[in-house]
CSV table of C-alpha atoms in Angstrom, one decimal:
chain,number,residue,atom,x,y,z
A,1,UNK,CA,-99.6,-50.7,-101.5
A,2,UNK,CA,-97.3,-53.0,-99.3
A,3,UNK,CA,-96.4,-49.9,-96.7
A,4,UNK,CA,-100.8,-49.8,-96.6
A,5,UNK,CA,-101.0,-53.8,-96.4
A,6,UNK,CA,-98.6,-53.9,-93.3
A,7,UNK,CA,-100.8,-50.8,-92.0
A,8,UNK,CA,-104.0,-53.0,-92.3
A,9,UNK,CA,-102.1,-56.3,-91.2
A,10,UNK,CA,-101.3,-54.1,-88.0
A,11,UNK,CA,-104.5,-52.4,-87.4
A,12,UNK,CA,-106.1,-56.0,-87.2
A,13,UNK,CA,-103.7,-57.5,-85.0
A,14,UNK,CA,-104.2,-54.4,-82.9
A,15,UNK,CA,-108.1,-54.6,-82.9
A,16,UNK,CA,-108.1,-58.7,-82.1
A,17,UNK,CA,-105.9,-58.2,-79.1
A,18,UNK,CA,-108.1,-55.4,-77.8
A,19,UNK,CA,-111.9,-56.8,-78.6
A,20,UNK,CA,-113.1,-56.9,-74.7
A,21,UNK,CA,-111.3,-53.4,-74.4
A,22,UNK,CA,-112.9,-52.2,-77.6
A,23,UNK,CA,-116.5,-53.4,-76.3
A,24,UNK,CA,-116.0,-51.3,-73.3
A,25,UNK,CA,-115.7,-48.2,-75.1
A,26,UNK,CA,-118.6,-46.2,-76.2
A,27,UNK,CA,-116.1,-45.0,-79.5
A,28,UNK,CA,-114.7,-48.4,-80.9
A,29,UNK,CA,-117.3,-51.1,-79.6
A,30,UNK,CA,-119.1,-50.7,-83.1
A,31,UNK,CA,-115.5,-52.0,-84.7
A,32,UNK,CA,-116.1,-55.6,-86.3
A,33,UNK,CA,-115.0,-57.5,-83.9
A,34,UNK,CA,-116.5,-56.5,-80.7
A,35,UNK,CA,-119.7,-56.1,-82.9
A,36,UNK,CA,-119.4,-59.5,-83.8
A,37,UNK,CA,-119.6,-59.0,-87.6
A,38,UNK,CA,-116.2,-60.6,-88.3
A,39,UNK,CA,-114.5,-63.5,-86.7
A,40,UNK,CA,-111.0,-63.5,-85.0
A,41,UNK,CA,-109.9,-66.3,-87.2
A,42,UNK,CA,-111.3,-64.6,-90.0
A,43,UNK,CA,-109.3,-61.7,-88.6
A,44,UNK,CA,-106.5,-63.8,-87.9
A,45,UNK,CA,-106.1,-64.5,-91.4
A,46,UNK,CA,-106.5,-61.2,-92.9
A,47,UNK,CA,-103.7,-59.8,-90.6
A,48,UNK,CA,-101.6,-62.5,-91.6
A,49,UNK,CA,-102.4,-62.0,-95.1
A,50,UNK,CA,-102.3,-58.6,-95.2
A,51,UNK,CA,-98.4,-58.9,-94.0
A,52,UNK,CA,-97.2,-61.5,-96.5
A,53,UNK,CA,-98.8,-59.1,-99.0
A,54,UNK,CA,-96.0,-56.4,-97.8
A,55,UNK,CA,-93.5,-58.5,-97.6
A,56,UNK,CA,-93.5,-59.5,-101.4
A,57,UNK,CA,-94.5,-56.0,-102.5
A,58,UNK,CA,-92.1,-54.3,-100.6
A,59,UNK,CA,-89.4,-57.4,-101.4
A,60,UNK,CA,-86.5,-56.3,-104.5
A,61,UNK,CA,-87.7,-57.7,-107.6
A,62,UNK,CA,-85.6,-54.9,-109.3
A,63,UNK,CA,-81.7,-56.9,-109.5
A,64,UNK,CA,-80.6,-53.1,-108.7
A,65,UNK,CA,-82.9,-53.0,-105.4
A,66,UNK,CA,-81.4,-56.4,-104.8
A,67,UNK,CA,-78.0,-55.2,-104.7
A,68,UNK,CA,-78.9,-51.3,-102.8
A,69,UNK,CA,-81.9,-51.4,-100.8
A,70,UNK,CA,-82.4,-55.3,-100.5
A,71,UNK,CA,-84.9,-56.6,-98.0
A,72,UNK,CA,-85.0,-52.9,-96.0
A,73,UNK,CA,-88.0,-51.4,-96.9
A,74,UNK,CA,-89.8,-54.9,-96.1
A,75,UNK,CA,-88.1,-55.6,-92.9
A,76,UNK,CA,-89.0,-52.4,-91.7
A,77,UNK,CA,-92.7,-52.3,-93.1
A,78,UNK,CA,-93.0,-56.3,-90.9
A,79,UNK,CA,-91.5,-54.7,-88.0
A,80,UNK,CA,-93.6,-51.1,-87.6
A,81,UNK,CA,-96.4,-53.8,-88.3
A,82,UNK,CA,-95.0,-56.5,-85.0
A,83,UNK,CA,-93.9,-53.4,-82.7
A,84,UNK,CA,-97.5,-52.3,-83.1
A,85,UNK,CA,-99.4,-55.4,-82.4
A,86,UNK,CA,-96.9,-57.0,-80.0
A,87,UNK,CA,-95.4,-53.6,-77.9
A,88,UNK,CA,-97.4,-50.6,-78.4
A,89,UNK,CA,-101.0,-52.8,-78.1
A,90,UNK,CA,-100.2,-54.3,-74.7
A,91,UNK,CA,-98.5,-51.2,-73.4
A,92,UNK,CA,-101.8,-49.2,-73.3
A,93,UNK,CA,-102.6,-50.6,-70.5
A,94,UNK,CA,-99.4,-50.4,-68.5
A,95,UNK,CA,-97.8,-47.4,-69.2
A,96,UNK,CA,-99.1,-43.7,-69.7
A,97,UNK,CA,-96.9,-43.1,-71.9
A,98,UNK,CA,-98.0,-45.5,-74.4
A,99,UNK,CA,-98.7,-42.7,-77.3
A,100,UNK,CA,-95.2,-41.6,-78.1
A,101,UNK,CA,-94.4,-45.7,-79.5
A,102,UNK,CA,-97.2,-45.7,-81.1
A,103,UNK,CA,-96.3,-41.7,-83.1
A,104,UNK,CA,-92.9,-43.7,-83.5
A,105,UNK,CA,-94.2,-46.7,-85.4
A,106,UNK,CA,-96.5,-44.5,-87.0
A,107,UNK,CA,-94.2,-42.5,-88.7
A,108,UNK,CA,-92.6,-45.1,-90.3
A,109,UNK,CA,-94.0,-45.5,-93.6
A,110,UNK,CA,-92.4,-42.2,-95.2
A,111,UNK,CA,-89.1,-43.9,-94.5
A,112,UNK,CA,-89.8,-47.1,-96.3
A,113,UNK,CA,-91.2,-44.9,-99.3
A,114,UNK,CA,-87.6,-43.1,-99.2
A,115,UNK,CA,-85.3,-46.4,-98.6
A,116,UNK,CA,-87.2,-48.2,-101.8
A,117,UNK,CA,-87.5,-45.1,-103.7
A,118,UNK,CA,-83.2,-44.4,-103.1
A,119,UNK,CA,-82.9,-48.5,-103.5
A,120,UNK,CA,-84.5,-47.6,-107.4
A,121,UNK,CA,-81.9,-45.2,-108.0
A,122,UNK,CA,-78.9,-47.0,-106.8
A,123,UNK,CA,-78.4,-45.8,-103.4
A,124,UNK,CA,-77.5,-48.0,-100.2
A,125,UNK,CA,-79.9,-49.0,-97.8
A,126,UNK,CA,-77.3,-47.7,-95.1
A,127,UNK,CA,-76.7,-44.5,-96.7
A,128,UNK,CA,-80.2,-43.7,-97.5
A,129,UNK,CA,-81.6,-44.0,-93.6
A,130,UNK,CA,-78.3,-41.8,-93.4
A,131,UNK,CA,-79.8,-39.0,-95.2
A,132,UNK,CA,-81.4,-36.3,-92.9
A,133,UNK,CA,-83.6,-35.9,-95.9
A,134,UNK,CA,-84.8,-39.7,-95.3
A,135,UNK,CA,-85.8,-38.6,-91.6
A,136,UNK,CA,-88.1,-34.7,-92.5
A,137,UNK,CA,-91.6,-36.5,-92.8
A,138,UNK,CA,-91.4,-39.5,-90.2
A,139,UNK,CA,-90.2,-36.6,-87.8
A,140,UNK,CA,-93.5,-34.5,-88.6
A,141,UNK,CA,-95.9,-37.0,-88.8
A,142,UNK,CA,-94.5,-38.4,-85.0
A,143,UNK,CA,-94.8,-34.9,-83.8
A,144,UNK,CA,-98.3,-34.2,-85.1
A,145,UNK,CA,-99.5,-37.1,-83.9
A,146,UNK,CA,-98.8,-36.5,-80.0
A,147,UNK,CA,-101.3,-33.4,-79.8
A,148,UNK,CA,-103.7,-35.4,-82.0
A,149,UNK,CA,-103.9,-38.2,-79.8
A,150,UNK,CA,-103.5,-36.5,-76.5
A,151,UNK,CA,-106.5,-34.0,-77.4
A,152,UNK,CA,-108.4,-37.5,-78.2
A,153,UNK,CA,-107.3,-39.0,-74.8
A,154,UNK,CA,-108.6,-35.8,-73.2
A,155,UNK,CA,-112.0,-36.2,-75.1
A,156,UNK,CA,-112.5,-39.6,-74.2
A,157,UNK,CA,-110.7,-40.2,-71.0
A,158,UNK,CA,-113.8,-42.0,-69.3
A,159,UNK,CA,-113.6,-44.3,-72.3
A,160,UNK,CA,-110.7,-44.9,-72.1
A,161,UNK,CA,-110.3,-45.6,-68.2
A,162,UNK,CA,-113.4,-48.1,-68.4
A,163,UNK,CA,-111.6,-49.7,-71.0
A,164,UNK,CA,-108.4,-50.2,-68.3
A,165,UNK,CA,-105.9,-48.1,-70.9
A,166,UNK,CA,-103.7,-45.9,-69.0
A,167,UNK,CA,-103.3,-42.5,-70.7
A,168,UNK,CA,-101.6,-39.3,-69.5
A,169,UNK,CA,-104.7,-37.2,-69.8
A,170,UNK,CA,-106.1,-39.0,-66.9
A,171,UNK,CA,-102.6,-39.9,-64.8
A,172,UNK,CA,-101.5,-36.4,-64.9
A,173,UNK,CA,-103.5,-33.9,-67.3
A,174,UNK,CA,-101.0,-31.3,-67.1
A,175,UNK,CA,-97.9,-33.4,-68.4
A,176,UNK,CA,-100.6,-34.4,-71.2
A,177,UNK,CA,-100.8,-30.7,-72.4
A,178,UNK,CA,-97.3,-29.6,-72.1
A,179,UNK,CA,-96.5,-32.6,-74.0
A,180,UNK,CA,-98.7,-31.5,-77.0
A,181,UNK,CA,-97.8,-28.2,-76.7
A,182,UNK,CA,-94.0,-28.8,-76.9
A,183,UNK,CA,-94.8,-31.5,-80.0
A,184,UNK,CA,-96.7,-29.1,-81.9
A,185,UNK,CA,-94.1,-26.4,-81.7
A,186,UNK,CA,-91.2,-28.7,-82.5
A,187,UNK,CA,-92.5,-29.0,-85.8
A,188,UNK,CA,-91.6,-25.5,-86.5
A,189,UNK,CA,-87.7,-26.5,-87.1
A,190,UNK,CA,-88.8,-29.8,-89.6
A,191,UNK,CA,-91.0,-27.9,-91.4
A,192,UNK,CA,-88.3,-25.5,-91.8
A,193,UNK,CA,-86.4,-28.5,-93.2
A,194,UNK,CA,-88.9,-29.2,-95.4
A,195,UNK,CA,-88.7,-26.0,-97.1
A,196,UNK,CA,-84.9,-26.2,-97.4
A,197,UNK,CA,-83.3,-29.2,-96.7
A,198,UNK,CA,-80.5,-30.9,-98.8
A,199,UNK,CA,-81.0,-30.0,-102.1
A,200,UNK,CA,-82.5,-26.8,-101.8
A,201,UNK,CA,-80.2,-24.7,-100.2
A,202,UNK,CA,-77.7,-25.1,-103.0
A,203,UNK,CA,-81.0,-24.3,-105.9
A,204,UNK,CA,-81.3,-20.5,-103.2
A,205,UNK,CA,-84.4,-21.6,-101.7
A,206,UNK,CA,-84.9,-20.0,-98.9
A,207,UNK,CA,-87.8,-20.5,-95.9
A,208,UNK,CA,-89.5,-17.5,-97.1
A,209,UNK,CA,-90.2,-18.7,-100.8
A,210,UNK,CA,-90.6,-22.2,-99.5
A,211,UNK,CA,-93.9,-24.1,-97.8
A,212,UNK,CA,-92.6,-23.9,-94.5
A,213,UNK,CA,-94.6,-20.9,-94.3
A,214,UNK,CA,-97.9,-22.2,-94.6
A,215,UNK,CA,-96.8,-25.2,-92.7
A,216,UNK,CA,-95.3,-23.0,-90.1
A,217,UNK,CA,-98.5,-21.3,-89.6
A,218,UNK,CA,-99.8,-24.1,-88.9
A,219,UNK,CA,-98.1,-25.4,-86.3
A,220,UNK,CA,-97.8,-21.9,-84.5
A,221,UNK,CA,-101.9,-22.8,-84.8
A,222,UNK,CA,-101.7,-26.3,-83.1
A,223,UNK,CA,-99.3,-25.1,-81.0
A,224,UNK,CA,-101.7,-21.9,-79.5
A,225,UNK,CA,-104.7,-24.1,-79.3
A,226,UNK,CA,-102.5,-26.7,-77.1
A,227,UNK,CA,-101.5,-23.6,-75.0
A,228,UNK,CA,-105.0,-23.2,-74.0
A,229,UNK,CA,-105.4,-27.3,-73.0
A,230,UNK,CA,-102.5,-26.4,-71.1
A,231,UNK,CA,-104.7,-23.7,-69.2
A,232,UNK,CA,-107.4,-26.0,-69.1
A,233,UNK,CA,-106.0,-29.6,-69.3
A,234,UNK,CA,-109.1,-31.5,-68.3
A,235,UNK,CA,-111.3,-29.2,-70.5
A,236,UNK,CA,-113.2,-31.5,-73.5
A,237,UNK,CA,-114.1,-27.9,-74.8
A,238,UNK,CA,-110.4,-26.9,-75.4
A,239,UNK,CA,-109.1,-30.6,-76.3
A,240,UNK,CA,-111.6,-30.6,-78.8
A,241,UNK,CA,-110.6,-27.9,-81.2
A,242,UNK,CA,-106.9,-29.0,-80.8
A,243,UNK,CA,-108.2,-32.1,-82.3
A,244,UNK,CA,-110.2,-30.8,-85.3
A,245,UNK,CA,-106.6,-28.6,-86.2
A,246,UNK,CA,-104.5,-31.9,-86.1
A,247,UNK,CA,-107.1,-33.4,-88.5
A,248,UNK,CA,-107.2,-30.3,-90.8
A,249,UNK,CA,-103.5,-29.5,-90.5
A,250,UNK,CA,-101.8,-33.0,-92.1
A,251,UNK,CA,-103.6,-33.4,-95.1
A,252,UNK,CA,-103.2,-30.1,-95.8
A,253,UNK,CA,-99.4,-29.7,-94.9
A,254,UNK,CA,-99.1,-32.7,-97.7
A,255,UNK,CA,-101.1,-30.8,-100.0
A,256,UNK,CA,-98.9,-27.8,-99.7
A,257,UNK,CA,-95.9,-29.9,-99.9
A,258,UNK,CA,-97.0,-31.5,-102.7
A,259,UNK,CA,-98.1,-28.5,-105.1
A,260,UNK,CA,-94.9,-26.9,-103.9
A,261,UNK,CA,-93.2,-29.8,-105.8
A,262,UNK,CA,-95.5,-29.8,-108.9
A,263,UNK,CA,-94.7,-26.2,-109.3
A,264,UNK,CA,-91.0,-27.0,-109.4
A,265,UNK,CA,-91.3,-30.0,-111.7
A,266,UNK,CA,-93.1,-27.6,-114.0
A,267,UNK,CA,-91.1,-24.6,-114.1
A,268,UNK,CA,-88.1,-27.2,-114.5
A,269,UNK,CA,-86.2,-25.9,-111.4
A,270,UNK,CA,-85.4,-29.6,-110.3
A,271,UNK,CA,-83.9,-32.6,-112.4
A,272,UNK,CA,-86.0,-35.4,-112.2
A,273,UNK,CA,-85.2,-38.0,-115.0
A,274,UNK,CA,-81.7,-39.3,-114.9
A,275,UNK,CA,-80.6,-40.7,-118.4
A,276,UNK,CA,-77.7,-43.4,-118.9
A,277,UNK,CA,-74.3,-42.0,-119.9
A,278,UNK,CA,-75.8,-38.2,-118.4
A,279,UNK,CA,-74.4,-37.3,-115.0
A,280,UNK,CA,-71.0,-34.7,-114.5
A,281,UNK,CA,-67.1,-35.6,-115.0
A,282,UNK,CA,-64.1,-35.2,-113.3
A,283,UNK,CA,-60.6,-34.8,-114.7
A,284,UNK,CA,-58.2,-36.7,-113.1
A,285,UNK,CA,-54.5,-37.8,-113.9
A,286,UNK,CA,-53.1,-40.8,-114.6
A,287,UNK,CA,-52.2,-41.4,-111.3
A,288,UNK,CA,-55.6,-41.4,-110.0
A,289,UNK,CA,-56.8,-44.2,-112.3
A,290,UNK,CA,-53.3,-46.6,-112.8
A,291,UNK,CA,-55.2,-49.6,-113.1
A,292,UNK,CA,-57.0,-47.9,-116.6
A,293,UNK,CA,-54.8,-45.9,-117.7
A,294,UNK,CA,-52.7,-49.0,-117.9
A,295,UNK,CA,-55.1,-51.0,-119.9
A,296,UNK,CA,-55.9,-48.0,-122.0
A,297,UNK,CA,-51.8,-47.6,-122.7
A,298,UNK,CA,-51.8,-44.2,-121.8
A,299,UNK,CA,-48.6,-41.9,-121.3
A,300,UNK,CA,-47.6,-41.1,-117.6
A,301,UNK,CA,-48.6,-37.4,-118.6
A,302,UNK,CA,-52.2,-37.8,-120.3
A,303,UNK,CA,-54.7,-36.8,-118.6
A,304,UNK,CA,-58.3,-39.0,-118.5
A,305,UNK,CA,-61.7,-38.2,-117.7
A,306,UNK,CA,-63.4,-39.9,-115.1
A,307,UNK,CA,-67.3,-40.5,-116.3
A,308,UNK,CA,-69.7,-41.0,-113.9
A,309,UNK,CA,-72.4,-43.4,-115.7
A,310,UNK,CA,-76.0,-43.5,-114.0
A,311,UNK,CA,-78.6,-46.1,-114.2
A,312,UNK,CA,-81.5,-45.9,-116.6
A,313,UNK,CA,-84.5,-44.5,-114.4
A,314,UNK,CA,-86.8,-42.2,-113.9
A,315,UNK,CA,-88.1,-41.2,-110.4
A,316,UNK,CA,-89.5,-38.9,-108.1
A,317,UNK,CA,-88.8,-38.8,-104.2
A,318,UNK,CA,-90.9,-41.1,-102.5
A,319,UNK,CA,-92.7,-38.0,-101.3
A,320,UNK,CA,-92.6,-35.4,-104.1
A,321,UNK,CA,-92.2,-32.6,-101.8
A,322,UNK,CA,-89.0,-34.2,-99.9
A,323,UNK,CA,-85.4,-33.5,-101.6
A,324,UNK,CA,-84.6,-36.5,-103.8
A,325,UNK,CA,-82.4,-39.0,-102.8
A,326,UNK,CA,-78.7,-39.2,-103.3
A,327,UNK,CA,-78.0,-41.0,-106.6
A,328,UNK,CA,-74.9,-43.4,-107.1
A,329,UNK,CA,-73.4,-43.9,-110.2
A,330,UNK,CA,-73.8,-47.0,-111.8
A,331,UNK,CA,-70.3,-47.5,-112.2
A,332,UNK,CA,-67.3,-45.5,-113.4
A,333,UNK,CA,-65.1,-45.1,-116.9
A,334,UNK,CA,-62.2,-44.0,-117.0
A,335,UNK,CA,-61.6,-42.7,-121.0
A,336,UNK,CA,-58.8,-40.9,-122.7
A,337,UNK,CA,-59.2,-36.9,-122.8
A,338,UNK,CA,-59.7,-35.9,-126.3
A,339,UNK,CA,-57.6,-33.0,-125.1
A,340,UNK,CA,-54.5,-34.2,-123.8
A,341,UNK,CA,-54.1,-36.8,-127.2
């Protein structure tokens, strides 16, 4: 809900600032503004509303988010929202190539999911964004979207030119298609990594037991269709179906993705509750713990067990299909090894 509010407080900002562009073209001049059906204060309001919303759900109310993930998810979720309204917005209409910012922004909200879902189970802020795990999704969604928007920009480039925005398919139709094509095929490697990734390997996933197939297929799909825009880069006939297979491919790569996980959680192949006082040990000697074994009175030859406590949740990645995140322990007890008494 807060990652959608700063989505909406965005999209609003977006569509005031454009409402004489918006009434120039034939596809958006029906929006509520240009139509005259809502206000710009009235719009004004609701985009400013709409943010303050995802501030406060996004903020840590959890004291454990307070001390891991903090303020992150919700200073990111503000800025996508500003970097869309205040640099992609105006940069439609200097620069032709506008549409790889706005994939950028656009992919952000799978990496606020994974920084508050990690902040839940203990995990740093810092080292979360450090995961390549964090990363898989944002990078797919940015790459699908270039061929998506490019075969649009191709279907409506008069629109789009009597509207004064400044897209490749008009500046230079080729660079337009080789830019899809190469975007749709470099989402052959992340959906690799979303069949393996961290996590998986070590469980003997492989890529052939895994969705990248489907997903692969996929791509190899977009990828053919942008070959033939490539052949025919001012063609509305081969931009279109490019653009009908962008629409049909994402929701169902996320189906995929997301069955794939059901499947797992299931047949009980992946943890997915982690239970206080449940995690693995480590023996180490007194000289690895002096500061307990002290307290504890403990000979210089006993040996102690290093516990590794976690907190009391239960969670699943902040995309089901996406390896969960690294979990920190809540702390660590050093206690006397039954063994060595």
């Amino acid at each position: 809900l807060g990652t959608a509010a700063a989505a909406a407080s965005a999209s609003a900002a977006n569509q005031i600032l454009e409402v004489p562009h918006d009434a120039a073209m034939a596809r958006t001049r029906a929006r509520p503004l240009p139509a005259g059906r809502i206000s710009i204060p009235a719009a004004s309001a609701f985009a400013a509303a709409a943010l303050a919303t995802s501030v406060l759900l996004l903020r840590p109310a959890d004291p454990r988010r307070r001390e891991t993930s903090g303020f992150v998810p919700a200073l990111i979720a503000a800025g996508t929202a500003v970097v869309y309204a205040a640099v992609y917005t105006p940069m439609k209409r200097v620069s032709a190539w506008n549409t790889p910012v706005g994939a950028i922004v656009g992919a952000m909200p799978p990496l606020i999911g994974h920084v508050a879902a990690a902040g839940m189970a203990g995990v740093p802020a810092g080292e979360a964004l450090a995961e390549r795990s964090a990363w898989v999704l944002p990078a797919l969604v940015a790459l699908w979207q270039i061929p998506h928007f490019h075969a649009l920009a191709v279907m409506h480039k008069a629109d789009y030119a009597r509207a004064g925005y400044r897209m490749l398919a008009e500046r230079s139709p080729r660079a337009n298609a080789v830019t899809a094509a190469a975007c749709a095929l470099a989402m052959l490697p992340v959906v690799a990594w979303c069949g393996v990734g961290e996590g998986r390997a070590s469980e003997g996933r492989s890529v052939v037991s895994s969705p990248a197939i489907p997903l692969g297929i996929g791509a190899l799909w977009m990828t053919s269709l942008a070959t033939r825009l490539f052949h025919e880069p001012t063609s509305v006939a081969a931009a279109r179906p490019l653009f009908r297979a962008s629409i049909i491919y994402l929701p169902l790569a996320m189906a995929v993705m997301v069955m794939d996980r059901a499947y797992e959680l299931v047949a009980g192949r992946r943890a997915v509750n982690v239970v206080p006082e449940i995690g693995y040990e480590e023996r180490v000697s007194e000289s690895q713990a002096p500061a307990r074994a002290a307290v504890a009175g403990e000979g210089e030859n006993r040996k102690m067990r290093k516990v590794y406590v976690y907190p009391p949740v239960a969670m699943l990645a902040p995309f089901p299909f996406l390896p969960l995140p690294r979990m920190e322990a809540a702390y660590v007890e050093y206690v006397q090894d039954p063994a060595s008494a």
